[in-house]
mmCIF file with all atom_site columns, C-alpha atoms in Angstrom:
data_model
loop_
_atom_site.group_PDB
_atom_site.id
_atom_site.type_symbol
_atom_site.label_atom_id
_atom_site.label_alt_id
_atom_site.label_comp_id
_atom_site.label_asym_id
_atom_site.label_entity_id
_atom_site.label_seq_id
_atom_site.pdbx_PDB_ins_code
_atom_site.Cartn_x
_atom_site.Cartn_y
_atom_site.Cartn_z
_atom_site.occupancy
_atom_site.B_iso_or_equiv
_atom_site.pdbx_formal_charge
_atom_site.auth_seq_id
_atom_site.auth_comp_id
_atom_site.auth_asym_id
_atom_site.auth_atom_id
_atom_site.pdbx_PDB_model_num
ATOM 1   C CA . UNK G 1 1   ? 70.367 13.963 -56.770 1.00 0.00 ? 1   UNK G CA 1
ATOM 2   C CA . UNK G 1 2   ? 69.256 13.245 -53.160 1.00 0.00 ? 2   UNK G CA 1
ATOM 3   C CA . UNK G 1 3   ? 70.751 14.720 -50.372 1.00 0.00 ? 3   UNK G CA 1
ATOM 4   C CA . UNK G 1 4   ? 70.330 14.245 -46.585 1.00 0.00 ? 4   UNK G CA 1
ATOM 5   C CA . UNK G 1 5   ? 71.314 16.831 -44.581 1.00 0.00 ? 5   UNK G CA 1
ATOM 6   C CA . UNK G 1 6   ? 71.971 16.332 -40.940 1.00 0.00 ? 6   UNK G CA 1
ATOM 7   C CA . UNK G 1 7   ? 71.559 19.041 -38.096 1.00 0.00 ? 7   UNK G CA 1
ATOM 8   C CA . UNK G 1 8   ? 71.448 19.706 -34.365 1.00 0.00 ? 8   UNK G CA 1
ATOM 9   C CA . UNK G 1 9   ? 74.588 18.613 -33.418 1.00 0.00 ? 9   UNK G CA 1
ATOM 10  C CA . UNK G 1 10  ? 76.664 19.886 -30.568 1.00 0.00 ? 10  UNK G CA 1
ATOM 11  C CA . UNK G 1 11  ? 78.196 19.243 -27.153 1.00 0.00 ? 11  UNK G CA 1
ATOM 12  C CA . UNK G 1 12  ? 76.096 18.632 -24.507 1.00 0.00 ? 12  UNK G CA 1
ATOM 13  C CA . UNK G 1 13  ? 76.822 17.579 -20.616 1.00 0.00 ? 13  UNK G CA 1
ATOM 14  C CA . UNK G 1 14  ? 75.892 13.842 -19.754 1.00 0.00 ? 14  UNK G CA 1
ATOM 15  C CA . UNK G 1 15  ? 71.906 13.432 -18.478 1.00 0.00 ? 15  UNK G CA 1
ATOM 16  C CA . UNK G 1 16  ? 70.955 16.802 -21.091 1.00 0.00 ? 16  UNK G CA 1
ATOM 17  C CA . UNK G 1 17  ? 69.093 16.530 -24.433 1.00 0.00 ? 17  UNK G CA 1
ATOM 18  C CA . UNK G 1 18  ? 69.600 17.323 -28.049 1.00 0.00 ? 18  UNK G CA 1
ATOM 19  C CA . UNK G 1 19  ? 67.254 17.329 -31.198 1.00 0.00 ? 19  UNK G CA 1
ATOM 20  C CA . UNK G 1 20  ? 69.072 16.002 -34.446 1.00 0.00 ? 20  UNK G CA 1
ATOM 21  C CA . UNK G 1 21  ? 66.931 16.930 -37.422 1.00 0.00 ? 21  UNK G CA 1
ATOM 22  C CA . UNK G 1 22  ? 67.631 15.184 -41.472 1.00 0.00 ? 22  UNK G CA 1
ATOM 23  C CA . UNK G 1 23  ? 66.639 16.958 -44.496 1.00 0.00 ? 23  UNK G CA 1
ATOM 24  C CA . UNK G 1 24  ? 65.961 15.299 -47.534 1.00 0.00 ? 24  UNK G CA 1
ATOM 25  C CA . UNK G 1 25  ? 65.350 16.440 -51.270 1.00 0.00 ? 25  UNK G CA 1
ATOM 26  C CA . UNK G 1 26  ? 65.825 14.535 -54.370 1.00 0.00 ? 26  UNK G CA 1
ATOM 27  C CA . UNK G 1 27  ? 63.619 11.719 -53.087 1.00 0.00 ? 27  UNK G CA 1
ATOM 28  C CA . UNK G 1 28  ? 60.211 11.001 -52.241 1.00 0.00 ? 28  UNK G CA 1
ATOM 29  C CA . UNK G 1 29  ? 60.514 11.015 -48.764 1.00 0.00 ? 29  UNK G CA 1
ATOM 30  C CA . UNK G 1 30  ? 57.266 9.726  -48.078 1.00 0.00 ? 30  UNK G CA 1
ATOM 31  C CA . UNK G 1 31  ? 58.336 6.616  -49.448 1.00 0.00 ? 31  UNK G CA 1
ATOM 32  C CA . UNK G 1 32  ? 61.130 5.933  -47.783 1.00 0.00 ? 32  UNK G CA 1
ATOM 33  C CA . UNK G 1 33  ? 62.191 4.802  -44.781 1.00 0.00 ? 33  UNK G CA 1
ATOM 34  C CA . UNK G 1 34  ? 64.575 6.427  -42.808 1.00 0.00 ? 34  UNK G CA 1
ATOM 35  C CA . UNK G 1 35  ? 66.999 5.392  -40.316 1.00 0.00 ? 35  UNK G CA 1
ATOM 36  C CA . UNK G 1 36  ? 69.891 7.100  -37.837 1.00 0.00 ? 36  UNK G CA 1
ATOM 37  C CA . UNK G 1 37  ? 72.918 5.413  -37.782 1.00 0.00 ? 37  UNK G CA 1
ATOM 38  C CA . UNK G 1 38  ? 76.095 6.377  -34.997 1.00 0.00 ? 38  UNK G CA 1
ATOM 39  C CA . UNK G 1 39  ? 79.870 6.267  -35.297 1.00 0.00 ? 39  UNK G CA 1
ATOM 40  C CA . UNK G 1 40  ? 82.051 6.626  -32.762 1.00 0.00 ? 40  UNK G CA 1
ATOM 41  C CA . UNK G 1 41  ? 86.191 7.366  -32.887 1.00 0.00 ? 41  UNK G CA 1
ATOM 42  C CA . UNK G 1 42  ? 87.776 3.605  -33.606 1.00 0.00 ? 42  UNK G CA 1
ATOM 43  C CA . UNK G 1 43  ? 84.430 1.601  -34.007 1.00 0.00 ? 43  UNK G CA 1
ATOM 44  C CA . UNK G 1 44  ? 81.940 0.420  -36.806 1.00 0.00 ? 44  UNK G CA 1
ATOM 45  C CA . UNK G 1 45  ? 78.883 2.418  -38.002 1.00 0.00 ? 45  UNK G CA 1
ATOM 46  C CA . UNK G 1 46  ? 76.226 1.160  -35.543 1.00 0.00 ? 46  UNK G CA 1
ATOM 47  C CA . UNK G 1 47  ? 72.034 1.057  -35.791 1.00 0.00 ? 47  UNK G CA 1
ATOM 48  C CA . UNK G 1 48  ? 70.271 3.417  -33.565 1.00 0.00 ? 48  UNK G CA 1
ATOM 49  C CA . UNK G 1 49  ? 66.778 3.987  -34.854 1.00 0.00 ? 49  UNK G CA 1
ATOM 50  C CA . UNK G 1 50  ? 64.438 3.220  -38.006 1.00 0.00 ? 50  UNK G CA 1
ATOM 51  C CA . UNK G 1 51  ? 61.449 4.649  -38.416 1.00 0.00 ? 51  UNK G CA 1
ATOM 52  C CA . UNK G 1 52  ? 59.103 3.036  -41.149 1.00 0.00 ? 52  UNK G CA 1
ATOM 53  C CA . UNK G 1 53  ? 57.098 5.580  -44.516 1.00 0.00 ? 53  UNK G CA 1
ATOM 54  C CA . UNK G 1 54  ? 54.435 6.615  -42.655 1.00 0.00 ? 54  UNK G CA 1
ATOM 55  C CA . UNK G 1 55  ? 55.811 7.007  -39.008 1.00 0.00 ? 55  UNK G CA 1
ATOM 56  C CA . UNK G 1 56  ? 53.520 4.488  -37.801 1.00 0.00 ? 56  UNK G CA 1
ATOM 57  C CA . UNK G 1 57  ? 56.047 1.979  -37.166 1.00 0.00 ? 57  UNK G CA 1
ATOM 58  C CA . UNK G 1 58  ? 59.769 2.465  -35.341 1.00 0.00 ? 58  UNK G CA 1
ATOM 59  C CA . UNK G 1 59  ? 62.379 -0.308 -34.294 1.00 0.00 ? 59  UNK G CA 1
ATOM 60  C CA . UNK G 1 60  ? 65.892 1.095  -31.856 1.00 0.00 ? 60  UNK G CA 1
ATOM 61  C CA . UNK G 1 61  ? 68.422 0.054  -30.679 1.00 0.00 ? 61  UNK G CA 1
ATOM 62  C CA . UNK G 1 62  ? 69.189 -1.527 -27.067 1.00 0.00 ? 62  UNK G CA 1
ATOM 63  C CA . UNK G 1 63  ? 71.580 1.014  -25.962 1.00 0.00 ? 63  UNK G CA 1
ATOM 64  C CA . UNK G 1 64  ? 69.255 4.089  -26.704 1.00 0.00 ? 64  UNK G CA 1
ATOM 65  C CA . UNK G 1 65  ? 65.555 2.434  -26.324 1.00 0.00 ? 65  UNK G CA 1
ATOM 66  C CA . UNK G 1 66  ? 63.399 4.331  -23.422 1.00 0.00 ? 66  UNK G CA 1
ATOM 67  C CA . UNK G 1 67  ? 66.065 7.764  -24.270 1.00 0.00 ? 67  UNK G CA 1
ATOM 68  C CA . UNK G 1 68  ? 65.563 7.762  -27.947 1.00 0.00 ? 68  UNK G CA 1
ATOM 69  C CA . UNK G 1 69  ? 62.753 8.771  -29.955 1.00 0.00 ? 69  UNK G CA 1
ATOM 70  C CA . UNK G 1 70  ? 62.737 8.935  -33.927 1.00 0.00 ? 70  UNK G CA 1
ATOM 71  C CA . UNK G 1 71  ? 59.985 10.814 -35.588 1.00 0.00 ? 71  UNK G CA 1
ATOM 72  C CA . UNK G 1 72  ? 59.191 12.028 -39.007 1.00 0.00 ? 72  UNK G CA 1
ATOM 73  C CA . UNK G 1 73  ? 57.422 15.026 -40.864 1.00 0.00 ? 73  UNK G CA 1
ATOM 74  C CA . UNK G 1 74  ? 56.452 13.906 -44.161 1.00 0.00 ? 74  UNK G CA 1
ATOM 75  C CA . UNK G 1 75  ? 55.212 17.349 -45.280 1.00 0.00 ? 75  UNK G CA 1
ATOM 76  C CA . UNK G 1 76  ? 58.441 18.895 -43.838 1.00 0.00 ? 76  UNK G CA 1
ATOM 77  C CA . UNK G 1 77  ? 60.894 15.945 -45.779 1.00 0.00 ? 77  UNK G CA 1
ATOM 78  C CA . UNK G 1 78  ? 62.534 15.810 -42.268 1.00 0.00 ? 78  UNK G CA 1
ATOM 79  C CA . UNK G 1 79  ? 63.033 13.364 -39.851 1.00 0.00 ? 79  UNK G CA 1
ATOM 80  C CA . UNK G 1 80  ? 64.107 13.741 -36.265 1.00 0.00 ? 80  UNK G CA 1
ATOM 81  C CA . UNK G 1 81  ? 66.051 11.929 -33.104 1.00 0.00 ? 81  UNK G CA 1
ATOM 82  C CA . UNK G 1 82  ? 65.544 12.996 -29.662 1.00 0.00 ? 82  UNK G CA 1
ATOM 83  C CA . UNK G 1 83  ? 67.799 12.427 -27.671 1.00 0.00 ? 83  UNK G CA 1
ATOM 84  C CA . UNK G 1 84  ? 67.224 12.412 -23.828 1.00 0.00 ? 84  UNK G CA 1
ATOM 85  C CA . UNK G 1 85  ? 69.368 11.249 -21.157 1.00 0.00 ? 85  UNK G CA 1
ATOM 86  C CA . UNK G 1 86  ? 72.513 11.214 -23.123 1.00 0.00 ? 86  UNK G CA 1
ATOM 87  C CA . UNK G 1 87  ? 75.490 9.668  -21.991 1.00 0.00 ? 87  UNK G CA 1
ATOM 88  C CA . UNK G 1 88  ? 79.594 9.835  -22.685 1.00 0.00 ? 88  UNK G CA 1
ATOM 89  C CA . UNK G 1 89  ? 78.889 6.949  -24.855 1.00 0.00 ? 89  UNK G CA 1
ATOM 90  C CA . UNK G 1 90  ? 76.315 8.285  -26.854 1.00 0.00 ? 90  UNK G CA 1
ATOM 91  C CA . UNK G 1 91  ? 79.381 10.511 -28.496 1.00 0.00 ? 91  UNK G CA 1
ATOM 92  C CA . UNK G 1 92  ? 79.618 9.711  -31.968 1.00 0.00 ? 92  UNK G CA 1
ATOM 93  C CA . UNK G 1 93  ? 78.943 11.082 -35.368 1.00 0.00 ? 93  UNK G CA 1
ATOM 94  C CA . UNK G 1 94  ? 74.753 10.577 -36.447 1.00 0.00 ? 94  UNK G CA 1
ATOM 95  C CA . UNK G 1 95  ? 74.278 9.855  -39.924 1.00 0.00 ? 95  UNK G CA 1
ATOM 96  C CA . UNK G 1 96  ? 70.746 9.560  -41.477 1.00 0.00 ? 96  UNK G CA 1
ATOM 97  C CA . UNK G 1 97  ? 69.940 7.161  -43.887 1.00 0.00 ? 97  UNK G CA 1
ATOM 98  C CA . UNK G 1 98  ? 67.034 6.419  -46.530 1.00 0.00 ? 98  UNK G CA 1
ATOM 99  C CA . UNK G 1 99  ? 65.350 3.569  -48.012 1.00 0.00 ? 99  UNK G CA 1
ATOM 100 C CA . UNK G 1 100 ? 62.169 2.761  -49.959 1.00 0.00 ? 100 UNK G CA 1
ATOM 101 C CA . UNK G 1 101 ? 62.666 -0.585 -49.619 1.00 0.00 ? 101 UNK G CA 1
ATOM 102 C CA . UNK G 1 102 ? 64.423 -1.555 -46.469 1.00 0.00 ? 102 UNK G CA 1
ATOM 103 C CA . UNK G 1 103 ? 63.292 -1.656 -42.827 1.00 0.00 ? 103 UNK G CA 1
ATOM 104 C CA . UNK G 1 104 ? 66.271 -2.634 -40.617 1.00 0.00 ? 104 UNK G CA 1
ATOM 105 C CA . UNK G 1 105 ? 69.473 -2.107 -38.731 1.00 0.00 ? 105 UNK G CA 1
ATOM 106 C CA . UNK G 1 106 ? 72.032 -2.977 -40.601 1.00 0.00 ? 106 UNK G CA 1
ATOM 107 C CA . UNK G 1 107 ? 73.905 0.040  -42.793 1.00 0.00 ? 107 UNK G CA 1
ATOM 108 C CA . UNK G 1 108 ? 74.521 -1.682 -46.104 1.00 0.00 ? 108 UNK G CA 1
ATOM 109 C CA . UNK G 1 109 ? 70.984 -1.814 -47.456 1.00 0.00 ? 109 UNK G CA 1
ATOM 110 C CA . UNK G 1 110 ? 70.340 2.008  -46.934 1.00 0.00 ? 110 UNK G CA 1
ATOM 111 C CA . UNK G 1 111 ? 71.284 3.326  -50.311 1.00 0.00 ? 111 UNK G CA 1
ATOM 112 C CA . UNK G 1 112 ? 71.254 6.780  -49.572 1.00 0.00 ? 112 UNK G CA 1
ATOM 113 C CA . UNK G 1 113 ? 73.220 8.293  -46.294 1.00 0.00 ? 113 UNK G CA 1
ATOM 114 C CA . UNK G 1 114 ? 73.800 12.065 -44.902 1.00 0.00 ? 114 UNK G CA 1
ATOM 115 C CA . UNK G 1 115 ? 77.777 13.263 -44.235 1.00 0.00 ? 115 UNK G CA 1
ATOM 116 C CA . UNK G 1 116 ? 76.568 13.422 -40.320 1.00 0.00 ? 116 UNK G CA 1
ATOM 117 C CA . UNK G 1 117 ? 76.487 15.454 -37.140 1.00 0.00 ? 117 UNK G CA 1
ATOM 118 C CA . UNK G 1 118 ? 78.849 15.147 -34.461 1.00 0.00 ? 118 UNK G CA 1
ATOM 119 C CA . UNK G 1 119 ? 77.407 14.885 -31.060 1.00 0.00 ? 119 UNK G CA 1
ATOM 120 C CA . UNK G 1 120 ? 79.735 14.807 -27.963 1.00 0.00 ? 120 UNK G CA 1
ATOM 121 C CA . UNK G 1 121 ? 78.543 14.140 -24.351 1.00 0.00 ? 121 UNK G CA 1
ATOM 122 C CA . UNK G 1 122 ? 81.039 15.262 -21.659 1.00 0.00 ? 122 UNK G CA 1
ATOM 123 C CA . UNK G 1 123 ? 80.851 13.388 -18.020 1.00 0.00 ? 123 UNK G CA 1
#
């Protein structure tokens, strides 16, 4: 069965950095796109990065674009957020998400999800 398998969560102060890392197995991950998804206390699952099969194409969100960078190892089945610059609102739960079909932000298409990371940012 696939499984995604978030990492690299933690607390960090606001203005540090933090390297989330996603696992996969039981796919082909080379074929699949994969996303990050966010989800704070009290509010909806939100988009914050896609990046497409072969890495050669990526799509964030507002709120994170110019901080954020999503990257992929094919030959490691991993894929990776960086996160610089982070902010109180950044704090949410990170949930990666495949697809071999779908290259987007909304949640619903991405069959296949991770149980997530928690990241807090303190002020």
């Amino acid at each position: 069965q696939v499984q995604l398998v978030e990492s690299g969560g933690g607390l960090v102060q606001a203005g540090g950095s933090l390297r989330l890392s996603c696992g996969a197995s039981g796919l082909t991950f080379s074929r699949n796109n994969m996303g990050w998804f966010r989800q704070a206390p009290g509010k909806e699952r939100e988009f914050v990065a896609v990046v497409n099969w072969s890495g050669g194409s990526t799509y964030y969100a507002d709120s994170v674009k110019g901080r954020f960078t999503i990257s992929r190892d094919n030959a490691k089945n991993t894929v990776y957020l960086q996160m610089n610059s982070l902010k109180p609102e950044d704090t949410a739960v990170y949930y990666c998400a495949a697809s071999t079909s779908y290259f987007g932000s909304s949640a619903a298409p991405y069959p296949h999800w991770g149980q997530g990371t928690q990241v807090t940012v303190s002020s």
